[in-house]
Amino acid sequence: MGREFGSVGVVGLGTMGAGIVEVFARSGVAVTAVEISDVALHRGEVTMRGSLDRAVAKGKLSADDRDALLGRVTFAVGLDALREVDLVIEAVPEHLDLKQRIFAELDRVCKPEAILATNTSSLSVTEISVATTRPNQVIGMHFFNPAPIMKLVEVVRTVVTSQDVVTDIEALCERLGKVDVTITDRAGFIANALLFGYLNQAVSMVEAKYATREDIDAAMKLGCGLPMGPLALMDLIGLDTAYEILDTMYRRGGRDRRHAPVPLIKQMVTAGLLGRKSGRGFYTYEKPGSPVVVADEATPERQAGGEGAKHIAKVGVVGSGTMATGIIEVFAKAGFEVVSVTRGAEKSAQVCERLKTSLNKGVVRGKLTEQDRDAAIGRVTWSATLDHLSDVDLVVEAVVEELSVKKALFASLDEICKPGVVLATTTSSLPVIECAVATERPADVVGLHFFNPAPVMGLVEVVRTIRTSDATVKTATEVCRALAKHAVVCADRSGFVVNALLFPYLNDAVKMVEASYSTADDIDYAMKLGCGYPMGPFELLDVVGLDVSLAIQRELYLELREPGFAPAPLLEHLVTAGYLGRKVGRGFRDYSKR
Ligand SMILES: NC(=O)c1ccc[n+]([C@@H]2O[C@H](COP(=O)([O-])OP(=O)(O)OC[C@H]3O[C@@H](n4cnc5c(N)ncnc54)[C@H](O)[C@@H]3O)[C@@H](O)[C@H]2O)c1
């Protein structure tokens, strides 16, 4: 028979503690919530009540259930209130000395059989445990933010944690409706080890003014389907907590520069910009603790009517692949006249066929009327010669991802197109400036990075080189608006925003499996259930293709020379072995038998 856990204690009622109290109380467990002072206790209680009231307002909790839930919680100052509890979960700030002091005190106060758990994100559970006389009853229970919503708990066992303690805590997680992954004591465990390098890199993009906070967040939400962008997530986590986690991970995790907190984070913490909890972080909130973002001086002004943008009516699309076909569809559906240029009549016929198939699907699904489909097809003219681009207002190049081919194409476009035309490349990895300088009009050249499938994905990265004019960028963003796509503007650096932030994370996940710290299945679970990602990294790698992923990661590594970006040897080996992902039936997983 496992332990019952009739009553638990939670120490620290901050961002995490308040949520953890709610999780237990919702499951019918009596909770004693402890803070350091009356002021902090009151603040924690207000946070918790606020969260419950929001759940009631949204219809997710009845008022009676809220009252019953609150009836199970006792609020107290000081650890003495925890004498009788069966389990304590500590959720105080991420400082080793503080946590060690609290554990030593808990060891004195709590009954001998009580289990002591820490919610630390990055500190050594082992180091915390040795502050007690019962290290075999100390364990990590790492909840995710917001605790009542995120399903994952990382259960962290040290080398001395008893097996029956691990088993009992695993059973408890199940009772709480959580999914646990049990792992050993390593900095950042699974999810944070994969998350915080990405968050830190996103902050470095803001610091370098590479792109705005809104654009970085929109790029990751729309480009990867994440529930929130990295900067909004930093605000939710709390910048002080994020700083401590990064700092610990840097020191404990092999001094990977990617975990060295970006200086901007420290500056913001010093200035009291801690995120949602203080009412201001990367964004400004209605009031401390509120999730509602309000406009501030950095909020972009809504541009009326695309001032300064050139008028675009006729668009040339060069190429005959997946991207070119999707882009033709997007423009034609949005009412633009489109000239498609391929390398021959046969290719044009194929593209036309694929376009019709895709539009027909839209009709079948009720997303498009037959008249709209016919009108879209009627707006496209088919050609095998670039000369037909002499009167277009915008050219979108989507040919093979080879620099020599793209440069030759841009040189030809320079000769053929009328002056003032915007020349865009859809490259996802090559420098846009290389295409620009192949012409005599680099100010008119811009990157328009659509995502696959173009008709579905709502994001376009507008890449401005150091030579791109303001008018060209404005025109490109206005065109995106007309296509009902969200444009994010970024500088001309390998990976732009999305791939630069996404692929190192995927590569890190591969390195984690390679190091035998965890399995592909558990890592996929951790990212989906702990961070709300739509797919785990291995599912995504298999969909994107391991060869494509490796090529992008190599480009990032070559351009930025960041040692941590070096492609994982396991990824290289799988590509060499021909395990390229779903497209060949085998990647990290075997699809042939499914
Ligand atoms: N913020 C996140 O997203 C997140 C997610 C998972 C885990 N964690 C971990 O949870 C822990 C808490 O982080 P947080 O973000 O909730 O911090 P926080 O700063 O929001 O809250 C910490 C709380 O602990 C209280 N406290 C400080 N000293 C205390 C003491 N001696 N006795 C009782 N209470 C005390 C503070 O008053 C404060 O309310 C950290 O270990 C952190 O790494 C955080």
mmCIF file of N, CA and C in Angstrom, residues 139-215:
data_model
loop_
_atom_site.group_PDB
_atom_site.id
_atom_site.type_symbol
_atom_site.label_atom_id
_atom_site.label_comp_id
_atom_site.label_asym_id
_atom_site.label_seq_id
_atom_site.Cartn_x
_atom_site.Cartn_y
_atom_site.Cartn_z
ATOM 1 N N ILE A 139 12.846 14.644 -2.834
ATOM 2 C CA ILE A 139 12.601 14.369 -4.255
ATOM 3 C C ILE A 139 12.273 15.685 -4.954
ATOM 4 N N GLY A 140 12.442 15.738 -6.266
ATOM 5 C CA GLY A 140 12.020 16.910 -7.027
ATOM 6 C C GLY A 140 10.635 16.672 -7.598
ATOM 7 N N MET A 141 9.758 17.657 -7.428
ATOM 8 C CA MET A 141 8.436 17.599 -8.088
ATOM 9 C C MET A 141 8.342 18.899 -8.861
ATOM 10 N N HIS A 142 8.712 18.836 -10.124
ATOM 11 C CA HIS A 142 8.790 20.064 -10.908
ATOM 12 C C HIS A 142 7.509 20.274 -11.702
ATOM 13 N N PHE A 143 6.685 21.185 -11.185
ATOM 14 C CA PHE A 143 5.431 21.533 -11.867
ATOM 15 C C PHE A 143 5.721 22.581 -12.936
ATOM 16 N N PHE A 144 4.785 22.747 -13.850
ATOM 17 C CA PHE A 144 4.960 23.727 -14.919
ATOM 18 C C PHE A 144 3.943 24.842 -14.794
ATOM 19 N N ASN A 145 4.275 25.934 -15.333
ATOM 20 C CA ASN A 145 3.542 27.181 -15.169
ATOM 21 C C ASN A 145 2.591 27.396 -16.340
ATOM 22 N N PRO A 146 1.333 27.631 -16.125
ATOM 23 C CA PRO A 146 0.587 27.664 -14.869
ATOM 24 C C PRO A 146 0.262 26.242 -14.384
ATOM 25 N N ALA A 147 0.566 25.983 -13.101
ATOM 26 C CA ALA A 147 0.463 24.625 -12.558
ATOM 27 C C ALA A 147 -0.925 23.995 -12.716
ATOM 28 N N PRO A 148 -2.028 24.749 -12.541
ATOM 29 C CA PRO A 148 -3.337 24.098 -12.674
ATOM 30 C C PRO A 148 -3.623 23.642 -14.114
ATOM 31 N N ILE A 149 -2.915 24.218 -15.074
ATOM 32 C CA ILE A 149 -3.233 23.914 -16.475
ATOM 33 C C ILE A 149 -2.256 22.906 -17.085
ATOM 34 N N MET A 150 -0.961 23.098 -16.857
ATOM 35 C CA MET A 150 0.011 22.238 -17.532
ATOM 36 C C MET A 150 0.009 20.847 -16.897
ATOM 37 N N LYS A 151 -0.035 19.849 -17.749
ATOM 38 C CA LYS A 151 -0.245 18.472 -17.285
ATOM 39 C C LYS A 151 1.013 17.782 -16.758
ATOM 40 N N LEU A 152 2.171 18.333 -17.093
ATOM 41 C CA LEU A 152 3.411 17.609 -16.784
ATOM 42 C C LEU A 152 3.935 17.876 -15.377
ATOM 43 N N VAL A 153 4.475 16.834 -14.768
ATOM 44 C CA VAL A 153 5.326 17.004 -13.581
ATOM 45 C C VAL A 153 6.599 16.195 -13.842
ATOM 46 N N GLU A 154 7.743 16.857 -13.721
ATOM 47 C CA GLU A 154 8.994 16.110 -13.800
ATOM 48 C C GLU A 154 9.324 15.641 -12.375
ATOM 49 N N VAL A 155 9.384 14.339 -12.194
ATOM 50 C CA VAL A 155 9.735 13.787 -10.884
ATOM 51 C C VAL A 155 11.239 13.514 -10.921
ATOM 52 N N VAL A 156 11.956 14.184 -10.010
ATOM 53 C CA VAL A 156 13.409 14.102 -10.072
ATOM 54 C C VAL A 156 13.922 13.274 -8.903
ATOM 55 N N ARG A 157 14.516 12.132 -9.226
ATOM 56 C CA ARG A 157 15.074 11.277 -8.180
ATOM 57 C C ARG A 157 16.576 11.509 -8.105
ATOM 58 N N THR A 158 17.085 11.533 -6.897
ATOM 59 C CA THR A 158 18.537 11.642 -6.753
ATOM 60 C C THR A 158 19.079 10.232 -6.570
ATOM 61 N N VAL A 159 20.397 10.138 -6.407
ATOM 62 C CA VAL A 159 20.965 8.795 -6.236
ATOM 63 C C VAL A 159 20.552 8.165 -4.912
ATOM 64 N N VAL A 160 20.070 8.988 -3.971
ATOM 65 C CA VAL A 160 19.679 8.400 -2.683
ATOM 66 C C VAL A 160 18.167 8.363 -2.448
ATOM 67 N N THR A 161 17.391 8.920 -3.328
ATOM 68 C CA THR A 161 15.927 8.892 -3.119
ATOM 69 C C THR A 161 15.442 7.438 -3.101
ATOM 70 N N SER A 162 14.641 7.079 -2.087
ATOM 71 C CA SER A 162 14.153 5.695 -1.998
ATOM 72 C C SER A 162 13.189 5.390 -3.127
ATOM 73 N N GLN A 163 13.212 4.147 -3.562
ATOM 74 C CA GLN A 163 12.309 3.736 -4.641
ATOM 75 C C GLN A 163 10.847 3.876 -4.212
ATOM 76 N N ASP A 164 10.526 3.571 -2.939
ATOM 77 C CA ASP A 164 9.114 3.655 -2.541
ATOM 78 C C ASP A 164 8.646 5.117 -2.531
ATOM 79 N N VAL A 165 9.562 6.047 -2.256
ATOM 80 C CA VAL A 165 9.194 7.476 -2.323
ATOM 81 C C VAL A 165 8.889 7.850 -3.775
ATOM 82 N N VAL A 166 9.731 7.386 -4.693
ATOM 83 C CA VAL A 166 9.505 7.681 -6.114
ATOM 84 C C VAL A 166 8.157 7.109 -6.544
ATOM 85 N N THR A 167 7.898 5.857 -6.174
ATOM 86 C CA THR A 167 6.651 5.196 -6.575
ATOM 87 C C THR A 167 5.440 5.947 -6.014
ATOM 88 N N ASP A 168 5.532 6.343 -4.752
ATOM 89 C CA ASP A 168 4.397 7.043 -4.126
ATOM 90 C C ASP A 168 4.150 8.402 -4.779
ATOM 91 N N ILE A 169 5.214 9.087 -5.117
ATOM 92 C CA ILE A 169 5.047 10.411 -5.745
ATOM 93 C C ILE A 169 4.500 10.256 -7.164
ATOM 94 N N GLU A 170 4.932 9.228 -7.857
ATOM 95 C CA GLU A 170 4.391 8.970 -9.202
ATOM 96 C C GLU A 170 2.888 8.704 -9.120
ATOM 97 N N ALA A 171 2.490 7.899 -8.117
ATOM 98 C CA ALA A 171 1.059 7.588 -7.948
ATOM 99 C C ALA A 171 0.283 8.864 -7.597
ATOM 100 N N LEU A 172 0.896 9.704 -6.773
ATOM 101 C CA LEU A 172 0.243 10.962 -6.403
ATOM 102 C C LEU A 172 0.019 11.841 -7.643
ATOM 103 N N CYS A 173 1.032 11.917 -8.511
ATOM 104 C CA CYS A 173 0.899 12.729 -9.734
ATOM 105 C C CYS A 173 -0.311 12.252 -10.531
ATOM 106 N N GLU A 174 -0.446 10.950 -10.609
ATOM 107 C CA GLU A 174 -1.567 10.390 -11.361
ATOM 108 C C GLU A 174 -2.884 10.812 -10.716
ATOM 109 N N ARG A 175 -2.914 10.742 -9.388
ATOM 110 C CA ARG A 175 -4.138 11.127 -8.672
ATOM 111 C C ARG A 175 -4.467 12.602 -8.942
ATOM 112 N N LEU A 176 -3.438 13.423 -9.126
ATOM 113 C CA LEU A 176 -3.650 14.852 -9.383
ATOM 114 C C LEU A 176 -4.036 15.111 -10.840
ATOM 115 N N GLY A 177 -4.091 14.045 -11.641
ATOM 116 C CA GLY A 177 -4.429 14.210 -13.061
ATOM 117 C C GLY A 177 -3.244 14.681 -13.872
ATOM 118 N N LYS A 178 -2.051 14.455 -13.352
ATOM 119 C CA LYS A 178 -0.843 14.897 -14.060
ATOM 120 C C LYS A 178 -0.161 13.710 -14.725
ATOM 121 N N VAL A 179 0.694 14.022 -15.700
ATOM 122 C CA VAL A 179 1.516 12.997 -16.328
ATOM 123 C C VAL A 179 2.934 13.239 -15.847
ATOM 124 N N ASP A 180 3.578 12.199 -15.335
ATOM 125 C CA ASP A 180 4.941 12.453 -14.851
ATOM 126 C C ASP A 180 5.970 11.793 -15.737
ATOM 127 N N VAL A 181 7.119 12.428 -15.817
ATOM 128 C CA VAL A 181 8.296 11.744 -16.365
ATOM 129 C C VAL A 181 9.303 11.729 -15.226
ATOM 130 N N THR A 182 9.837 10.550 -14.946
ATOM 131 C CA THR A 182 10.788 10.439 -13.837
ATOM 132 C C THR A 182 12.196 10.435 -14.407
ATOM 133 N N ILE A 183 13.010 11.333 -13.873
ATOM 134 C CA ILE A 183 14.349 11.519 -14.420
ATOM 135 C C ILE A 183 15.351 11.698 -13.287
ATOM 136 N N THR A 184 16.604 11.721 -13.672
ATOM 137 C CA THR A 184 17.639 11.921 -12.657
ATOM 138 C C THR A 184 17.960 13.415 -12.553
ATOM 139 N N ASP A 185 18.830 13.718 -11.600
ATOM 140 C CA ASP A 185 19.073 15.095 -11.179
ATOM 141 C C ASP A 185 20.100 15.785 -12.083
ATOM 142 N N ARG A 186 19.633 16.449 -13.124
ATOM 143 C CA ARG A 186 20.537 17.163 -14.013
ATOM 144 C C ARG A 186 19.990 18.559 -14.250
ATOM 145 N N ALA A 187 20.881 19.543 -14.384
ATOM 146 C CA ALA A 187 20.449 20.941 -14.490
ATOM 147 C C ALA A 187 19.389 21.125 -15.562
ATOM 148 N N GLY A 188 18.238 21.653 -15.164
ATOM 149 C CA GLY A 188 17.194 21.958 -16.140
ATOM 150 C C GLY A 188 16.301 20.773 -16.462
ATOM 151 N N PHE A 189 16.630 19.601 -15.931
ATOM 152 C CA PHE A 189 15.861 18.382 -16.199
ATOM 153 C C PHE A 189 15.605 18.266 -17.712
ATOM 154 N N ILE A 190 14.376 17.924 -18.107
ATOM 155 C CA ILE A 190 14.169 17.812 -19.566
ATOM 156 C C ILE A 190 13.731 19.163 -20.136
ATOM 157 N N ALA A 191 12.577 19.616 -19.691
ATOM 158 C CA ALA A 191 11.929 20.740 -20.384
ATOM 159 C C ALA A 191 12.753 22.031 -20.300
ATOM 160 N N ASN A 192 13.213 22.383 -19.110
ATOM 161 C CA ASN A 192 13.946 23.639 -19.008
ATOM 162 C C ASN A 192 15.295 23.588 -19.710
ATOM 163 N N ALA A 193 15.914 22.409 -19.723
ATOM 164 C CA ALA A 193 17.190 22.290 -20.427
ATOM 165 C C ALA A 193 16.985 22.604 -21.906
ATOM 166 N N LEU A 194 15.794 22.289 -22.417
ATOM 167 C CA LEU A 194 15.528 22.549 -23.833
ATOM 168 C C LEU A 194 14.912 23.929 -24.051
ATOM 169 N N LEU A 195 14.291 24.458 -23.015
ATOM 170 C CA LEU A 195 13.535 25.705 -23.173
ATOM 171 C C LEU A 195 14.394 26.955 -22.965
ATOM 172 N N PHE A 196 15.257 26.916 -21.949
ATOM 173 C CA PHE A 196 15.874 28.181 -21.535
ATOM 174 C C PHE A 196 16.935 28.709 -22.503
ATOM 175 N N GLY A 197 17.610 27.833 -23.244
ATOM 176 C CA GLY A 197 18.539 28.324 -24.264
ATOM 177 C C GLY A 197 17.769 29.122 -25.305
ATOM 178 N N TYR A 198 16.611 28.612 -25.641
ATOM 179 C CA TYR A 198 15.729 29.270 -26.620
ATOM 180 C C TYR A 198 15.221 30.618 -26.097
ATOM 181 N N LEU A 199 14.802 30.630 -24.832
ATOM 182 C CA LEU A 199 14.292 31.885 -24.259
ATOM 183 C C LEU A 199 15.412 32.937 -24.215
ATOM 184 N N ASN A 200 16.585 32.505 -23.793
ATOM 185 C CA ASN A 200 17.714 33.428 -23.681
ATOM 186 C C ASN A 200 18.087 33.986 -25.055
ATOM 187 N N GLN A 201 18.045 33.112 -26.058
ATOM 188 C CA GLN A 201 18.377 33.541 -27.425
ATOM 189 C C GLN A 201 17.342 34.547 -27.942
ATOM 190 N N ALA A 202 16.081 34.324 -27.589
ATOM 191 C CA ALA A 202 15.034 35.266 -28.011
ATOM 192 C C ALA A 202 15.281 36.634 -27.364
ATOM 193 N N VAL A 203 15.694 36.634 -26.092
ATOM 194 C CA VAL A 203 15.982 37.913 -25.428
ATOM 195 C C VAL A 203 17.172 38.586 -26.119
ATOM 196 N N SER A 204 18.148 37.793 -26.522
ATOM 197 C CA SER A 204 19.313 38.396 -27.183
ATOM 198 C C SER A 204 18.902 39.049 -28.500
ATOM 199 N N MET A 205 17.870 38.521 -29.151
ATOM 200 C CA MET A 205 17.371 39.138 -30.393
ATOM 201 C C MET A 205 16.759 40.510 -30.095
ATOM 202 N N VAL A 206 16.052 40.607 -28.964
ATOM 203 C CA VAL A 206 15.473 41.903 -28.578
ATOM 204 C C VAL A 206 16.603 42.874 -28.246
ATOM 205 N N GLU A 207 17.571 42.362 -27.471
ATOM 206 C CA GLU A 207 18.677 43.218 -27.044
ATOM 207 C C GLU A 207 19.438 43.759 -28.261
ATOM 208 N N ALA A 208 19.617 42.911 -29.284
ATOM 209 C CA ALA A 208 20.356 43.331 -30.482
ATOM 210 C C ALA A 208 19.470 44.099 -31.460
ATOM 211 N N LYS A 209 18.213 44.324 -31.080
ATOM 212 C CA LYS A 209 17.234 45.000 -31.943
ATOM 213 C C LYS A 209 17.117 44.291 -33.304
ATOM 214 N N TYR A 210 17.248 42.993 -33.265
ATOM 215 C CA TYR A 210 17.159 42.171 -34.469
ATOM 216 C C TYR A 210 15.711 42.139 -34.965
ATOM 217 N N ALA A 211 14.791 42.090 -34.028
ATOM 218 C CA ALA A 211 13.357 42.150 -34.340
ATOM 219 C C ALA A 211 12.661 42.644 -33.080
ATOM 220 N N THR A 212 11.415 43.089 -33.212
ATOM 221 C CA THR A 212 10.716 43.612 -32.022
ATOM 222 C C THR A 212 10.154 42.462 -31.184
ATOM 223 N N ARG A 213 9.787 42.789 -29.926
ATOM 224 C CA ARG A 213 9.210 41.762 -29.036
ATOM 225 C C ARG A 213 7.952 41.167 -29.666
ATOM 226 N N GLU A 214 7.110 42.060 -30.246
ATOM 227 C CA GLU A 214 5.856 41.575 -30.838
ATOM 228 C C GLU A 214 6.153 40.624 -31.998
ATOM 229 N N ASP A 215 7.136 41.002 -32.825
ATOM 230 C CA ASP A 215 7.424 40.185 -34.002
ATOM 231 C C ASP A 215 8.031 38.839 -33.617
#
